[in-house]
Coordinates of C-alpha atoms in Angstrom, one line a residue:
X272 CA -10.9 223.1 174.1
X273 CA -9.1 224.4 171.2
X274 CA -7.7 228.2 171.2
X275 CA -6.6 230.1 168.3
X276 CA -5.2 233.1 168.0
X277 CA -6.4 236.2 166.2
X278 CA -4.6 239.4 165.9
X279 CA -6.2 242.4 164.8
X280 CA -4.4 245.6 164.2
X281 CA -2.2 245.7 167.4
X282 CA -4.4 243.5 169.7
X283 CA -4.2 240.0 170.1
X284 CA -6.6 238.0 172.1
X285 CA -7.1 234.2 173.3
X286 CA -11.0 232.8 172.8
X287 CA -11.7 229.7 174.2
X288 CA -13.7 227.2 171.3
X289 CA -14.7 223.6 171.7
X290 CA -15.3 223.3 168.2
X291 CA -12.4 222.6 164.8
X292 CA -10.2 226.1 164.2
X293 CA -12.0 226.3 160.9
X294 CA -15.3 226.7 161.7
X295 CA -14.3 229.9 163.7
X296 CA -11.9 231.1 160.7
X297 CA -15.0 231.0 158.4
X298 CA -17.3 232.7 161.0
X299 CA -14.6 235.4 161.7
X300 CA -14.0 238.1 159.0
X301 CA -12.7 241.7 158.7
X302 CA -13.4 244.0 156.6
X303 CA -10.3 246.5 155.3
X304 CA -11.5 250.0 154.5
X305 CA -11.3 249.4 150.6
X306 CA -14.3 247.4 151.1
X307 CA -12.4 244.0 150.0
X308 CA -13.3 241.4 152.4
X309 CA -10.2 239.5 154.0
X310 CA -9.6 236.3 156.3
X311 CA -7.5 236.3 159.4
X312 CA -7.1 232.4 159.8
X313 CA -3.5 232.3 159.3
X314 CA -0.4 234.6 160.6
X315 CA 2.3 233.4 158.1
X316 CA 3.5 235.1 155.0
X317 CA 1.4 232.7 153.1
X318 CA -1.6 233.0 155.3
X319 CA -3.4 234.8 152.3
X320 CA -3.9 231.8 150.1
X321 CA -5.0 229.3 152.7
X322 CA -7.6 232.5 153.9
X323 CA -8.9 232.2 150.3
X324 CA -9.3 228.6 150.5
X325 CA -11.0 228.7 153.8
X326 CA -13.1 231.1 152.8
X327 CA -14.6 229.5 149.4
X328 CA -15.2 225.8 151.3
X329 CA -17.2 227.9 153.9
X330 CA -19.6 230.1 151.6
X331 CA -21.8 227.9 150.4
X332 CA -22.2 226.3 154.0
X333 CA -22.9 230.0 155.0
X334 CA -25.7 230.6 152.8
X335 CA -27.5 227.8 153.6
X336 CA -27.2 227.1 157.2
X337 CA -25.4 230.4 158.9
X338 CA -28.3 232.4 158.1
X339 CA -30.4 230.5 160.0
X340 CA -28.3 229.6 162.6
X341 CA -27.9 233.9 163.3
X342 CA -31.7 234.4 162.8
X343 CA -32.8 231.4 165.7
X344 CA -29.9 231.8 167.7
X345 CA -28.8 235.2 169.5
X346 CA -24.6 235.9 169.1
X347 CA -22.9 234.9 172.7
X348 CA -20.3 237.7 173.8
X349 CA -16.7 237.4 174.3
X350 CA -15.4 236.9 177.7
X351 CA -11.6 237.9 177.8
X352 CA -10.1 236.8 181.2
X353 CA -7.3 239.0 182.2
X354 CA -4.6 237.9 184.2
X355 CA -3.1 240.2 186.8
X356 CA 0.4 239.8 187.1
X357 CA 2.5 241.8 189.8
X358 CA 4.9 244.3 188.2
X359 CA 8.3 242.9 187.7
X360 CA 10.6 245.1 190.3
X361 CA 14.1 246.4 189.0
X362 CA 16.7 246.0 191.8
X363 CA 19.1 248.5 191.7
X364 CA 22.4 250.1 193.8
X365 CA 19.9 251.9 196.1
X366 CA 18.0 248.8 196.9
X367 CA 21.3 247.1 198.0
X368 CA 21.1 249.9 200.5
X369 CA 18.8 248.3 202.6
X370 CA 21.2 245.6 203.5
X371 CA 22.6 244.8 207.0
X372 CA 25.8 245.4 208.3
X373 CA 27.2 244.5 212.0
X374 CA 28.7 247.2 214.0
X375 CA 31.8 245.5 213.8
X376 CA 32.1 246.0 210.1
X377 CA 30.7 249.6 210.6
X378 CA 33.6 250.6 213.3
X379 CA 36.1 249.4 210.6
X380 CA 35.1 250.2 207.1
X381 CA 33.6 253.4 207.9
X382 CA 35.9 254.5 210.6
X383 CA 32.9 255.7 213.0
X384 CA 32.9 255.2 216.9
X385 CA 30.5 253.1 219.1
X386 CA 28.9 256.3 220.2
X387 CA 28.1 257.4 216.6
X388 CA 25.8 253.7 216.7
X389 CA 24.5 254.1 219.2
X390 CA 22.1 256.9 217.1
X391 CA 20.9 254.8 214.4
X392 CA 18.2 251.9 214.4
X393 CA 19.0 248.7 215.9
X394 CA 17.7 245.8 214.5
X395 CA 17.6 242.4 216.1
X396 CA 19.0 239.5 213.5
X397 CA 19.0 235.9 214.0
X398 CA 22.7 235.2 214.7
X399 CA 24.8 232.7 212.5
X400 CA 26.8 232.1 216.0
X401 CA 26.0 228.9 218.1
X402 CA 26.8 230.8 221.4
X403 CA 24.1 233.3 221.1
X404 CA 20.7 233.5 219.1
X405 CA 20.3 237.0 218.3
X406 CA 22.9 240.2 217.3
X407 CA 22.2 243.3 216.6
X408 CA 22.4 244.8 213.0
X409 CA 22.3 248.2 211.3
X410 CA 21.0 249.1 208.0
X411 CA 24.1 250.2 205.3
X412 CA 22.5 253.5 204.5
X413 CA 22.2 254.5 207.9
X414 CA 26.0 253.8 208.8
X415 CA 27.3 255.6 204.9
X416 CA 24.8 258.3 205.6
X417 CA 26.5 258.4 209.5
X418 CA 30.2 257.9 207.9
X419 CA 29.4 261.2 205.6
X420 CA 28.0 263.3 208.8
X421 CA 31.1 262.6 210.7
X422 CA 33.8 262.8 208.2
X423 CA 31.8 265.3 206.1
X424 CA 32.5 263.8 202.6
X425 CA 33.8 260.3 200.6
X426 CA 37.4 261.8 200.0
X427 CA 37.7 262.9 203.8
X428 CA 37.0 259.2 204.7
X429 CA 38.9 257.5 201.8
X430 CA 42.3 259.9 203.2
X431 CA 40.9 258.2 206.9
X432 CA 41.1 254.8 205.7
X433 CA 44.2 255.0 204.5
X434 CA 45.5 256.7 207.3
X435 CA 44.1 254.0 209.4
X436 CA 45.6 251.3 207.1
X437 CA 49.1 253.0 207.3
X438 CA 49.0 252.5 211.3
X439 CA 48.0 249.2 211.6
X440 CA 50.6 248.2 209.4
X441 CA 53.4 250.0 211.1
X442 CA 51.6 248.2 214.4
X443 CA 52.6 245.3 213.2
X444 CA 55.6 246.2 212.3
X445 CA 56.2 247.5 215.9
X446 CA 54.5 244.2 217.5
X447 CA 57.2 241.8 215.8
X448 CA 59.6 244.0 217.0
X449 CA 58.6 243.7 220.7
X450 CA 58.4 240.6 220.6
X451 CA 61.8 239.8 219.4
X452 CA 63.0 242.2 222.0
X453 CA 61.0 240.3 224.4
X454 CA 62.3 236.9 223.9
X455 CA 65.7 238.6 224.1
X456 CA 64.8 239.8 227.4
X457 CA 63.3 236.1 228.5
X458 CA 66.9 234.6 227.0
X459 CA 69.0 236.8 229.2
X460 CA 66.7 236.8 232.1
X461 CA 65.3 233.8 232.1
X462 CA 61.3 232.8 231.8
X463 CA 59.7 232.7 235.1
X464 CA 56.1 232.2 232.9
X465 CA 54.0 229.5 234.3
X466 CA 54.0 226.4 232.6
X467 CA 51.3 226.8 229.4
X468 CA 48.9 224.5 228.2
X469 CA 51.5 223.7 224.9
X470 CA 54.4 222.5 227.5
X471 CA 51.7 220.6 229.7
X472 CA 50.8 218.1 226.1
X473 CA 54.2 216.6 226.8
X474 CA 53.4 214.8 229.9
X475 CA 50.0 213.3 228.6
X476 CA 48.9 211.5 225.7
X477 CA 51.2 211.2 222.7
X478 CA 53.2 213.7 223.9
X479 CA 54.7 211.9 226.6
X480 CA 55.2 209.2 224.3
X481 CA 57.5 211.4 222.2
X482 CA 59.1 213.0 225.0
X483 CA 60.1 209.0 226.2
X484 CA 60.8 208.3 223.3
X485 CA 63.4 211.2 222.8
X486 CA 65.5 210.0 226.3
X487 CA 65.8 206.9 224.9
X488 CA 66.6 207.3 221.5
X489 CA 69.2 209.8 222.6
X490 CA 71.2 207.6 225.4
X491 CA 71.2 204.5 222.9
X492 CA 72.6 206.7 219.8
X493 CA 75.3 207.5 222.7
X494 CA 76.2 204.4 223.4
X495 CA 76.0 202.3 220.3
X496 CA 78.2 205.0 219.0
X497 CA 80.8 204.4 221.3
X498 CA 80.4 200.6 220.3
X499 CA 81.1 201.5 216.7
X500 CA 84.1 203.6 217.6
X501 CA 85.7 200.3 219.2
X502 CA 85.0 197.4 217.5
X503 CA 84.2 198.8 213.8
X504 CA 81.2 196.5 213.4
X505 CA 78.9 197.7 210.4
X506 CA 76.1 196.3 211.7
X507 CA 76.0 198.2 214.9
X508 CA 77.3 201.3 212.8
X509 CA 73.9 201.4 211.4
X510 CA 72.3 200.8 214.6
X511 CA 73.6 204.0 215.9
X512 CA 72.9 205.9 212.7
X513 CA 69.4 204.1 213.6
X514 CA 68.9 205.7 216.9
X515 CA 70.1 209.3 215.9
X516 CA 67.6 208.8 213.1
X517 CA 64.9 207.9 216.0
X518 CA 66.1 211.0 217.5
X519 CA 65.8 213.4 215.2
X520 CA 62.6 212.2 214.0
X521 CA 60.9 212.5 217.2
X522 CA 62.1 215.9 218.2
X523 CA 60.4 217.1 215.0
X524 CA 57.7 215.2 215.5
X525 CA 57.6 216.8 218.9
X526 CA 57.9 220.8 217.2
X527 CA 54.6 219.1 215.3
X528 CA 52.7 218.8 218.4
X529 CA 53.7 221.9 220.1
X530 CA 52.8 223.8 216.1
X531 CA 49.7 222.0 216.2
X532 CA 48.2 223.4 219.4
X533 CA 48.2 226.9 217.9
X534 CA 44.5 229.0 217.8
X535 CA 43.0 229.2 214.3
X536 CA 44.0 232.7 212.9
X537 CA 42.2 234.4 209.7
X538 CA 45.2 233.2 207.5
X539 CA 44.4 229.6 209.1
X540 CA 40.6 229.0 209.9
X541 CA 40.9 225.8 210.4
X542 CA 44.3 225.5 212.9
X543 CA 47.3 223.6 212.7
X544 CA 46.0 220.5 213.4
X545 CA 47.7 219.1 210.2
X546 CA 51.4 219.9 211.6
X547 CA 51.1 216.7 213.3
X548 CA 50.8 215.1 209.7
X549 CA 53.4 217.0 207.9
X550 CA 56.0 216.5 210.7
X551 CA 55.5 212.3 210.4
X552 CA 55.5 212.8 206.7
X553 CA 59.1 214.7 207.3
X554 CA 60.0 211.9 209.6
X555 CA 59.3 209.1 207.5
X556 CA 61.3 211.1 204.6
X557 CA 64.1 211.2 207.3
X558 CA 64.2 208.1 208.3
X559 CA 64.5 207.0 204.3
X560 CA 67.1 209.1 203.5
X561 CA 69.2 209.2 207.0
X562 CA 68.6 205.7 208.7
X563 CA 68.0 203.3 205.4
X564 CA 70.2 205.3 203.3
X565 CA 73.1 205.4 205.0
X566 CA 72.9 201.4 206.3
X567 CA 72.4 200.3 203.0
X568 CA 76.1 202.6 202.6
X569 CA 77.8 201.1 205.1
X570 CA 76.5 197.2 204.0
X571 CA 77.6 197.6 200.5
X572 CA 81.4 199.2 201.6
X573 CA 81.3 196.3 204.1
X574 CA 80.5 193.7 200.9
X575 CA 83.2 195.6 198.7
X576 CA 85.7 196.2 201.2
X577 CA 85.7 193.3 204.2
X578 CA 87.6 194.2 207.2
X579 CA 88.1 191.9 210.1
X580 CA 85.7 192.9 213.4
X581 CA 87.1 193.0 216.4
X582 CA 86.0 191.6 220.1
X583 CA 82.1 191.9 220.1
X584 CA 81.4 191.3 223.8
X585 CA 81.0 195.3 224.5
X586 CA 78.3 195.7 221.1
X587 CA 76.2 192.8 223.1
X588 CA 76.0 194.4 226.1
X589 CA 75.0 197.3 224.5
X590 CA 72.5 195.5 222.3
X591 CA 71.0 193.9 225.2
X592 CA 70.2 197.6 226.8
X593 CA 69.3 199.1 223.6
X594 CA 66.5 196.1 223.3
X595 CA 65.4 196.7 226.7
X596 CA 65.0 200.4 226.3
X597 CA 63.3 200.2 222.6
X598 CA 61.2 197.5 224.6
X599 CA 60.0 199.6 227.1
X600 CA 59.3 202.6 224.8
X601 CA 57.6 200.5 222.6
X602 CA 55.2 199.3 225.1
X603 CA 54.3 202.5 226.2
X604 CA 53.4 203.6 222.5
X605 CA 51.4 200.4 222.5
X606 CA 49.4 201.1 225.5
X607 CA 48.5 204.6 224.3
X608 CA 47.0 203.1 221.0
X609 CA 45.4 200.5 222.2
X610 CA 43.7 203.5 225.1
X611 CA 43.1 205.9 222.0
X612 CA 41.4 203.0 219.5
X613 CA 39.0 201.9 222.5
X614 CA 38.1 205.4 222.8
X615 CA 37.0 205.6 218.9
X616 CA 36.0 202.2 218.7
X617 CA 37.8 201.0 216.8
X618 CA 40.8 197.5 216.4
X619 CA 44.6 198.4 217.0
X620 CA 45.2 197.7 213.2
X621 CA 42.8 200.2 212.1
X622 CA 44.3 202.7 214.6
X623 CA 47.7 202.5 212.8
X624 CA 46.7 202.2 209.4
X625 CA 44.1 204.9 209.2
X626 CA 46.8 207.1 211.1
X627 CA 44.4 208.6 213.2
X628 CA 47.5 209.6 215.7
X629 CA 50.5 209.8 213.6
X630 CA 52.8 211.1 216.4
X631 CA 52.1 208.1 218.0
X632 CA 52.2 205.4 215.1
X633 CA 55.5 207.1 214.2
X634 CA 56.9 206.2 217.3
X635 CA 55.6 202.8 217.4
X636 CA 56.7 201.9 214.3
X637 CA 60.3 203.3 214.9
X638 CA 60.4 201.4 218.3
X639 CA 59.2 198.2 216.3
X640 CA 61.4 198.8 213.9
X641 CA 64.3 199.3 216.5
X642 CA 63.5 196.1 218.5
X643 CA 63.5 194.2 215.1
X644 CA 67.1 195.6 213.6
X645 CA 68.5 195.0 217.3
X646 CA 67.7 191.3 216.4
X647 CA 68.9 191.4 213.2
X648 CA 72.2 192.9 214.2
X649 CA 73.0 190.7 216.9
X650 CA 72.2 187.9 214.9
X651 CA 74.3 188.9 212.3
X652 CA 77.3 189.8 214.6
X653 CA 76.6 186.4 215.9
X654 CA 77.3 184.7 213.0
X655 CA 80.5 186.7 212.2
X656 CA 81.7 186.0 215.8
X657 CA 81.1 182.2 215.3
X658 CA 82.4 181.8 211.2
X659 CA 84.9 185.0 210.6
X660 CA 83.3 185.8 208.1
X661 CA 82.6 189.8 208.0
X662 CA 80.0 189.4 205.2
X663 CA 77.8 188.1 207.9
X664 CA 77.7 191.7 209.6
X665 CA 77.5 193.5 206.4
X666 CA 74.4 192.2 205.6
X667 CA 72.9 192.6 208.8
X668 CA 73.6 196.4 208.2
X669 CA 71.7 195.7 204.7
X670 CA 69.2 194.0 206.3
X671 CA 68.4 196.6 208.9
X672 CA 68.5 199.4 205.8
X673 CA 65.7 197.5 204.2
X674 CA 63.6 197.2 207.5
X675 CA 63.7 201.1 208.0
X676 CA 63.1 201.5 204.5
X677 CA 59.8 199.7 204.4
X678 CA 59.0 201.8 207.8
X679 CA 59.6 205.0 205.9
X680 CA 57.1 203.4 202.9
X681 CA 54.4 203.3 205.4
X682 CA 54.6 206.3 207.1
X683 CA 55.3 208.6 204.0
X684 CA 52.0 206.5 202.6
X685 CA 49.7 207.3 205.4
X686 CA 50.6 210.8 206.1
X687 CA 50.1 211.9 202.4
X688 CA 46.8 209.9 202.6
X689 CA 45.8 211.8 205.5
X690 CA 47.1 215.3 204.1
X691 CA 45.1 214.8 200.7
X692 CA 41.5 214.9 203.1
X693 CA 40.7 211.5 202.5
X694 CA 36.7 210.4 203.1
X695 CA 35.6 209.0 206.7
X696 CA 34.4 205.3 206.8
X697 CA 31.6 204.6 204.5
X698 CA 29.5 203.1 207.9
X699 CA 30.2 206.3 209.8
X700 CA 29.2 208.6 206.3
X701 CA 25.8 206.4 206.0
X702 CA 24.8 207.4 209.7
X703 CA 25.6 211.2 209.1
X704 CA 23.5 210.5 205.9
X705 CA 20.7 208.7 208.2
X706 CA 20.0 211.2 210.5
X707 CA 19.4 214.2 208.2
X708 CA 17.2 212.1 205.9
X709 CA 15.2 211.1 209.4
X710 CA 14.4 214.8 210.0
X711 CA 11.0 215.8 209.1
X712 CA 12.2 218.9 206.9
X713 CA 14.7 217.5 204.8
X714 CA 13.1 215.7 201.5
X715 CA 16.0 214.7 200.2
X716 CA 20.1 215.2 200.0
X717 CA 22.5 215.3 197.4
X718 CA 26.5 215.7 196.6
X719 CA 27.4 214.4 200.4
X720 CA 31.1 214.8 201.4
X721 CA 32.8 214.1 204.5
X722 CA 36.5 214.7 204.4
X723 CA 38.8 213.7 207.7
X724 CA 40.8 216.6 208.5
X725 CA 43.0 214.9 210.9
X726 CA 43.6 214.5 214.4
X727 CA 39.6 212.9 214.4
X728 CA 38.1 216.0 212.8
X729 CA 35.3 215.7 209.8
X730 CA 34.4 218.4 207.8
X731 CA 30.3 217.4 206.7
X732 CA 28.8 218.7 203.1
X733 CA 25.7 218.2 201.8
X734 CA 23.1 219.8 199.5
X735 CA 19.8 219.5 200.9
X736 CA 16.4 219.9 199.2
X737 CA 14.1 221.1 201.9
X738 CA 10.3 220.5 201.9
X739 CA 8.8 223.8 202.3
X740 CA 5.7 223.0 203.6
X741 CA 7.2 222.2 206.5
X742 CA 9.2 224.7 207.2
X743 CA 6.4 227.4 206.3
X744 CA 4.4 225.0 209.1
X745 CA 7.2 225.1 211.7
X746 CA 7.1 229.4 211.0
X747 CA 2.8 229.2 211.3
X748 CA 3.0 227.2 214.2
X749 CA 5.2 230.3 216.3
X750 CA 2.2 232.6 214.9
X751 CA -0.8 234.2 215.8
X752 CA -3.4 232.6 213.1
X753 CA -6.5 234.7 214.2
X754 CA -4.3 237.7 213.9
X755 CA -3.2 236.4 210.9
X756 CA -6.2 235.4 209.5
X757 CA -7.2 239.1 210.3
X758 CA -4.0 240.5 208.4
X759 CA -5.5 238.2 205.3
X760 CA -8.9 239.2 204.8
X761 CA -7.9 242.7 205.0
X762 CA -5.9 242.6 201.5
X763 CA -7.8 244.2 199.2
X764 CA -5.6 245.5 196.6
X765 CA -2.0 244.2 195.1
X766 CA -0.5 246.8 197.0
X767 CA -1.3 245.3 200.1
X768 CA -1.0 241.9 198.5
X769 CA 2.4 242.1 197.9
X770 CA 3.3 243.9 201.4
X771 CA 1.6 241.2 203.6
X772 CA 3.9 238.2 201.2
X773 CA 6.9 240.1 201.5
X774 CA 6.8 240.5 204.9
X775 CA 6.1 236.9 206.0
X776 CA 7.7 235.8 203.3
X777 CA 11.0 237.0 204.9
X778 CA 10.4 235.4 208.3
X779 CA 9.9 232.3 206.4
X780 CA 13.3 232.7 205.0
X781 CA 14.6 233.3 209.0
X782 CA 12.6 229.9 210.0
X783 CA 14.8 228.2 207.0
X784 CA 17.7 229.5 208.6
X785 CA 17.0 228.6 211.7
X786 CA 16.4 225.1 211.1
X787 CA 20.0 224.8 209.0
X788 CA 21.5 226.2 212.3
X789 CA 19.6 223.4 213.9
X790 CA 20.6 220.5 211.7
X791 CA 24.1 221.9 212.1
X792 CA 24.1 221.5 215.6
X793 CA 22.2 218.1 215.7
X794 CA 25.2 216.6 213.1
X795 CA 27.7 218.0 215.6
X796 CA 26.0 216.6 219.3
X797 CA 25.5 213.2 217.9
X798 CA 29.2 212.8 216.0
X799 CA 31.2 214.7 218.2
X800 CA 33.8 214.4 215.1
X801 CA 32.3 216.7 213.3
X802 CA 33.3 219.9 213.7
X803 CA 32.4 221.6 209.9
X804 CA 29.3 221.8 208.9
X805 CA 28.3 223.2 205.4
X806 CA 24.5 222.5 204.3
X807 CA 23.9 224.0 200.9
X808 CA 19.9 224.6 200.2
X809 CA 18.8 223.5 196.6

């Protein structure tokens, strides 16, 4: 029905009426103590007019039928329904007290001992960890009010963790220091160390391809430079300038790998996998400015300035073994990209182009590149040898300029693709995307990212709106409900109202948790890719 609201003096109350607003205005009056009689159907500063109004339309009506009406009829009372609404609770500093703190951060920021813990409470927490499922906790005002028993007062511990800060600097300080003296000591000496797990990625894998690769590139810059130095072709001038290019490349590409197998440290959470990228993105910059750069030199001299070539039988010879050994090394790179893309699933061409090795694709692509200028070069040396004509050879020493520029084009592409955490596939993102809509306790998911990190690692995003009625079922099912159903019907008062809510309310808050940490851990057994997982709850 309707409700209107009256206010007199300072109380104000809400009375249910099934009936128009103005036949409870006219039946409603107060009486100031002047004796004037006044009508409280308006609240507005013009509410005394329209009371006037209201009140001569409804006096005639009154003496005719009210009177009545009060004489057969008795007046109903006035039911006011109170609502009880639980105290609003300020949260203060002291309240932030009663948070938890691991004994960890208790040893550090409050300077105190593991035998000074061992005297507080010990709480058992559900651990954020996958390894283990429960740690044990300690409340912040037991380890500040510990912190001021042991040191005695907040400027004795302040001086303590400065002192403490102090040495661990100068610890560092003295750890650098014995380290330099120690590979000063392994330099003179010599390292008998075993053989670590870094040194042992260059005989598997893309590693070894590199290593290979290395040799090679090496004895063929050696060679073909010799074959410069005597018969002044330009066209195998550039392949030399090629092969130390190759060379140099892959030696950094190989400091990559070794940079890459370093541990995660707090300044780099998520390891070095990307060294792999930014030493292919060096490369390719290399192989721009060293290998295309300086053939495209040498062709346009050769073009300006023609000089006869001389005898050309020693550059073949050494072509001939240069395309054997690019050949070989080229093969091998193509075997271990054609093992690694049957391993993902994937076709050779999307191995390369998504860069999913780029040690790898930069040492296929040199090779290729390699077995392709060999061609070029003796084709154009060919053609000089048969005309006389030294243009011939210049533009070989073009052409082979172009062909490592265009390799440099694709690798400096890819690697900054790769670097800028590009998204996975949209087939693989639409099965992460499956799985947690299948899950009974997700209702729905929103904002979902999945960035490739590199080296076949996906970090997973995703805010997801959880149905709490399941979750609240998944806690009742791991309860007691005759005990609980005990714990109910003794609440009598708000008191104990609000001490039975809070206290299952924060289990239920644990069972959310819990079932994050399991969705986490689903997303990671069934994409072994994924090793991030970040699930923000709406």
């Amino acid at each position: 029905g309707w409700q209107v609201s009256m206010k007199s003096g300072s109380l104000s109350y809400i009375l249910p009426c099934n009936r128009l607003p103005v036949q409870l205005i006219s039946q409603v009056r107060v009486y100031t103590s002047n004796g004037q009689k006044k009508d409280l159907g308006s609240e507005d500063t013009n509410g005394s007019a329209r009371g006037e109004t209201l009140h001569k339309v409804e006096t005639g009506r009154q003496d005719t039928t009210n009177a009545g009406q009060k004489q057969s009829s008795p007046k109903q009372p006035i039911q006011v329904k109170v609502k009880a609404v639980l105290k609003k609770r300020e949260y203060g500093p002291k309240y932030t007290q009663n948070n938890f703190i691991t004994g960890v951060r208790a040893i550090n920021e409050f300077c105190l001992k593991s035998s000074d813990l061992d005297q507080l409470r010990k709480i058992k927490r559900r651990s954020p960890h996958d390894d283990t499922e429960t740690f044990t906790v300690y409340l912040r005002s037991d380890v500040e009010a510990k912190s001021l028993e042991v040191w005695g007062s907040p400027e004795a511990l302040a001086r303590e963790r400065k002192r403490r800060k102090e040495a661990e600097i100068k610890y560092r300080e003295n750890l650098f220091r014995n380290q330099r003296l120690l590979w000063e000591y392994k330099e003179f000496f010599g390292n008998t160390k075993p053989r670590s797990s870094t040194a042992a990625m260059f005989f598997k894998g893309p590693g070894k391809v590199v290593m290979v690769a290395i040799c090679i590139n090496g004895l063929n810059f050696f060679f073909k430079l010799l074959a410069w130095v005597y018969t002044g072709s330009a066209s195998m001038f550039s392949e030399a300038i090629h092969s130390l290019a190759d060379t140099c490349n892959q030696a950094l590409l190989a400091l990559g790998i070794s940079q890459s197998a370093r541990t995660p440290d707090p300044s780099h959470p998520y390891g070095f996998t990307n060294m792999r990228y930014i030493a292919s993105l060096i490369s390719g910059v290399g192989i721009f400015m060293m290998g295309a750069g300086l053939s495209w030199y040498h062709g346009i001299i050769g073009l300006l300035h023609p000089h006869p070539v001389e005898s050309l039988l020693w550059a073949y010879c050494i072509l001939a073994g240069s395309l054997v050994s690019e050949g070989a090394t080229l093969l091998v790179a193509i075997n271990e990209i054609r093992r690694s893309a049957r391993a993902k699933g994937l076709s050779f061409y999307q191995y390369v182009v998504q860069s999913r090795d780029p040690s790898t694709n930069v040492v296929l692509l040199e090779d290729a590149a390699a077995v392709l200028s060999v061609a070029v070069a003796a084709t154009c040396m060919g053609l000089t040898s048969l005309t006389g004509n030294p243009y011939y050879d210049s533009v070989g020493s073009l052409g082979v300029g172009t062909l490592l520029g265009t390799v440099s084009a694709f690798l400096i592409y890819t690697n900054t693709e790769a670097l800028l955490g590009r998204s996975i596939e949209p087939e693989q993102l639409q099965r992460l995307t499956e799985l947690l809509e299948s899950d009974p306790v997700v209702r729905a998911i929103h904002d979902v990212k999945a960035t490739d990190m590199g080296m076949s690692k996906v970090r997973f995003k995703a805010e997801v709106d959880f149905d709490g009625r399941v979750v609240t079922r998944s806690y009742l099912e791991k309860q007691d409900i005759e005990q609980l159903l005990q714990e109910i019907q003794q609440v009598k008062t708000l008191e104990e109202l609000e001490a039975f809510m809070l206290k299952h309310g924060d289990n239920i808050i644990d069972t959310l948790g819990a079932e994050v940490d399991r969705l986490e851990k689903d997303l990671k057994q069934r994409n072994p890719d994924v090793r991030h997982v970040d699930l923000e709850i709406l």
